[in-house]
Amino acid sequence: MASVEGALLTIDPHFDVVAVSRQEGNRLVRSKLKGTKITDELQRRALQLMPMIDRMPRRINKITEDLEQGRFSMNMRVLENPSDRSFLTSLFQQLIVAVLAGAAVVGAIMLITSDEGPLLTKDIRLYSFFGFVLLFGGFVLSMRSLMLVFRRDGQT
């Protein structure tokens, strides 16, 4: 936008981009609102709202009466909808799998780099072998975590 404005000011130093944009925007909005389609839609929706508007004073009166008598109560449950519960459950599953994968990989690295433990073969120690097994488990868990991420994105 700055490049276009710079080029226009080079051509005409007195050119006001903001003023021309406002004029053009007003013209476009006016041309869109001239159509009878929008006014017909607004009239149709207003007619649909008329019965609700007609009942509104009685409802307001009932609410204020309940407030005055101390009978007014509200029931709001954050996780009432099953889709909300399943969404949070999937997020917690993802978090738990990711934390377990990270802990397994860190533990595996610690075991692999350790020079302790009995020798399993001439060059491999038992703790290093356990580290490689744990590293494989961490890899599988991290792949599961990624699968949960992509499956959830595909469902929404």
Tab-separated table of C-alpha atoms in Angstrom:
chain	number	residue	atom	x	y	z
A	1	MET	CA	0.000	0.000	0.000
A	2	ALA	CA	2.874	2.329	0.819
A	3	SER	CA	4.510	1.557	-2.547
A	4	VAL	CA	1.300	2.358	-4.418
A	5	GLU	CA	0.892	5.581	-2.459
A	6	GLY	CA	4.504	6.530	-3.185
A	7	ALA	CA	4.037	5.870	-6.900
A	8	LEU	CA	0.809	7.911	-6.980
A	9	LEU	CA	2.433	10.805	-5.129
A	10	THR	CA	5.287	10.727	-7.632
A	11	ILE	CA	2.779	11.058	-10.479
A	12	ASP	CA	0.552	13.631	-8.717
A	13	PRO	CA	2.024	15.260	-5.573
A	14	HIS	CA	-1.417	16.593	-4.530
A	15	PHE	CA	-3.129	13.190	-4.676
A	16	ASP	CA	-4.847	12.250	-1.390
A	17	VAL	CA	-5.138	8.444	-1.135
A	18	VAL	CA	-7.321	8.498	1.982
A	19	ALA	CA	-9.871	10.933	0.546
A	20	VAL	CA	-10.143	9.028	-2.736
A	21	SER	CA	-10.468	5.727	-0.826
A	22	ARG	CA	-13.301	7.148	1.275
A	23	GLN	CA	-15.129	8.479	-1.777
A	24	GLU	CA	-14.792	5.179	-3.624
A	25	GLY	CA	-15.825	3.183	-0.545
A	26	ASN	CA	-18.935	5.331	-0.057
A	27	ARG	CA	-19.846	4.898	-3.714
A	28	LEU	CA	-19.462	1.108	-3.491
A	29	VAL	CA	-21.532	0.861	-0.307
A	30	ARG	CA	-24.293	3.028	-1.784
A	31	SER	CA	-24.430	0.892	-4.926
A	32	LYS	CA	-24.709	-2.285	-2.848
A	33	LEU	CA	-27.415	-0.883	-0.559
A	34	LYS	CA	-29.553	0.403	-3.440
A	35	GLY	CA	-30.690	-3.106	-4.295
A	36	THR	CA	-34.153	-4.128	-3.164
A	37	LYS	CA	-32.764	-7.455	-2.068
A	38	ILE	CA	-31.376	-6.063	1.201
A	39	THR	CA	-34.489	-4.049	2.056
A	40	ASP	CA	-36.722	-7.037	1.332
A	41	GLU	CA	-34.563	-9.213	3.601
A	42	LEU	CA	-34.636	-6.635	6.402
A	43	GLN	CA	-38.430	-6.357	6.157
A	44	ARG	CA	-38.821	-10.141	6.237
A	45	ARG	CA	-36.638	-10.436	9.329
A	46	ALA	CA	-38.443	-7.589	11.077
A	47	LEU	CA	-41.752	-9.378	10.499
A	48	GLN	CA	-40.283	-12.568	11.964
A	49	LEU	CA	-39.191	-10.660	15.092
A	50	MET	CA	-42.562	-9.024	15.714
A	51	PRO	CA	-44.067	-11.862	17.849
A	52	MET	CA	-40.954	-11.937	20.050
A	53	ILE	CA	-41.006	-8.156	20.435
A	54	ASP	CA	-44.692	-8.381	21.347
A	55	ARG	CA	-43.917	-10.819	24.218
A	56	MET	CA	-40.892	-8.840	25.418
A	57	PRO	CA	-42.652	-6.536	27.965
A	58	ARG	CA	-44.276	-9.507	29.720
A	59	ARG	CA	-40.962	-11.321	29.934
A	60	ILE	CA	-39.157	-8.280	31.287
A	61	ASN	CA	-41.939	-7.837	33.842
A	62	LYS	CA	-41.627	-11.516	34.895
A	63	ILE	CA	-37.841	-11.214	35.263
A	64	THR	CA	-38.061	-8.056	37.357
A	65	GLU	CA	-40.790	-9.645	39.490
A	66	ASP	CA	-38.599	-12.709	40.102
A	67	LEU	CA	-35.668	-10.443	40.980
A	68	GLU	CA	-37.818	-8.503	43.413
A	69	GLN	CA	-39.135	-11.638	45.118
A	70	GLY	CA	-35.704	-13.315	45.216
A	71	ARG	CA	-36.775	-16.203	42.950
A	72	PHE	CA	-34.502	-15.364	40.037
A	73	SER	CA	-31.849	-17.955	39.353
A	74	MET	CA	-29.598	-18.847	36.475
A	75	ASN	CA	-28.226	-22.239	35.543
A	76	MET	CA	-25.060	-22.117	33.487
A	77	ARG	CA	-22.858	-25.141	32.930
A	78	VAL	CA	-19.647	-24.619	31.066
A	79	LEU	CA	-19.256	-28.230	29.959
A	80	GLU	CA	-22.911	-29.131	29.412
A	81	ASN	CA	-22.485	-29.709	25.696
A	82	PRO	CA	-20.985	-33.156	24.899
A	83	SER	CA	-18.864	-31.681	22.112
A	84	ASP	CA	-17.212	-29.316	24.626
A	85	ARG	CA	-16.411	-32.233	26.915
A	86	SER	CA	-15.005	-34.340	24.081
A	87	PHE	CA	-12.892	-31.399	22.883
A	88	LEU	CA	-11.367	-30.903	26.334
A	89	THR	CA	-10.852	-34.656	26.725
A	90	SER	CA	-8.973	-34.812	23.434
A	91	LEU	CA	-6.820	-31.836	24.447
A	92	PHE	CA	-5.903	-33.482	27.745
A	93	GLN	CA	-5.135	-36.759	25.957
A	94	GLN	CA	-2.863	-34.899	23.587
A	95	LEU	CA	-1.113	-33.118	26.435
A	96	ILE	CA	-0.575	-36.307	28.426
A	97	VAL	CA	0.786	-38.220	25.431
A	98	ALA	CA	3.122	-35.334	24.543
A	99	VAL	CA	4.435	-35.044	28.120
A	100	LEU	CA	4.992	-38.807	28.328
A	101	ALA	CA	6.795	-38.785	24.982
A	102	GLY	CA	9.049	-35.936	26.074
A	103	ALA	CA	9.832	-37.590	29.418
A	104	ALA	CA	10.597	-40.897	27.701
A	105	VAL	CA	12.979	-39.246	25.246
A	106	VAL	CA	14.770	-37.288	27.983
A	107	GLY	CA	15.067	-40.411	30.140
A	108	ALA	CA	16.320	-42.393	27.146
A	109	ILE	CA	18.996	-39.820	26.403
A	110	MET	CA	20.129	-39.929	30.017
A	111	LEU	CA	20.320	-43.733	29.958
A	112	ILE	CA	22.096	-43.880	26.588
A	113	THR	CA	24.774	-41.383	27.608
A	114	SER	CA	25.323	-43.083	30.969
A	115	ASP	CA	28.533	-45.063	31.432
A	116	GLU	CA	27.079	-47.015	34.355
A	117	GLY	CA	25.547	-50.450	34.589
A	118	PRO	CA	26.675	-53.968	33.751
A	119	LEU	CA	27.958	-54.829	30.296
A	120	LEU	CA	25.452	-56.583	28.046
A	121	THR	CA	28.003	-57.105	25.297
A	122	LYS	CA	31.569	-55.963	24.920
A	123	ASP	CA	30.524	-52.454	23.809
A	124	ILE	CA	26.903	-52.050	25.010
A	125	ARG	CA	25.883	-51.505	28.588
A	126	LEU	CA	22.538	-52.679	29.976
A	127	TYR	CA	21.397	-49.124	30.780
A	128	SER	CA	22.171	-48.021	27.224
A	129	PHE	CA	20.062	-50.898	25.900
A	130	PHE	CA	17.174	-49.826	28.160
A	131	GLY	CA	17.710	-46.265	26.892
A	132	PHE	CA	17.318	-47.351	23.262
A	133	VAL	CA	14.152	-49.279	24.110
A	134	LEU	CA	12.806	-46.244	25.963
A	135	LEU	CA	13.799	-44.004	23.044
A	136	PHE	CA	11.747	-46.206	20.716
A	137	GLY	CA	8.792	-45.922	23.120
A	138	GLY	CA	9.174	-42.130	23.203
A	139	PHE	CA	9.273	-42.073	19.406
A	140	VAL	CA	6.054	-44.118	19.202
A	141	LEU	CA	4.355	-41.831	21.744
A	142	SER	CA	5.436	-38.715	19.860
A	143	MET	CA	4.060	-40.165	16.627
A	144	ARG	CA	0.783	-40.865	18.447
A	145	SER	CA	0.731	-37.290	19.680
A	146	LEU	CA	1.170	-36.025	16.138
A	147	MET	CA	-1.557	-38.373	14.944
A	148	LEU	CA	-3.930	-36.940	17.582
A	149	VAL	CA	-3.136	-33.403	16.416
A	150	PHE	CA	-3.799	-34.147	12.756
A	151	ARG	CA	-6.883	-36.251	13.456
A	152	ARG	CA	-8.410	-33.478	15.586
A	153	ASP	CA	-7.675	-30.835	12.902
A	154	GLY	CA	-9.259	-33.025	10.256
A	155	GLN	CA	-12.457	-33.437	12.285
A	156	THR	CA	-13.106	-29.734	12.901
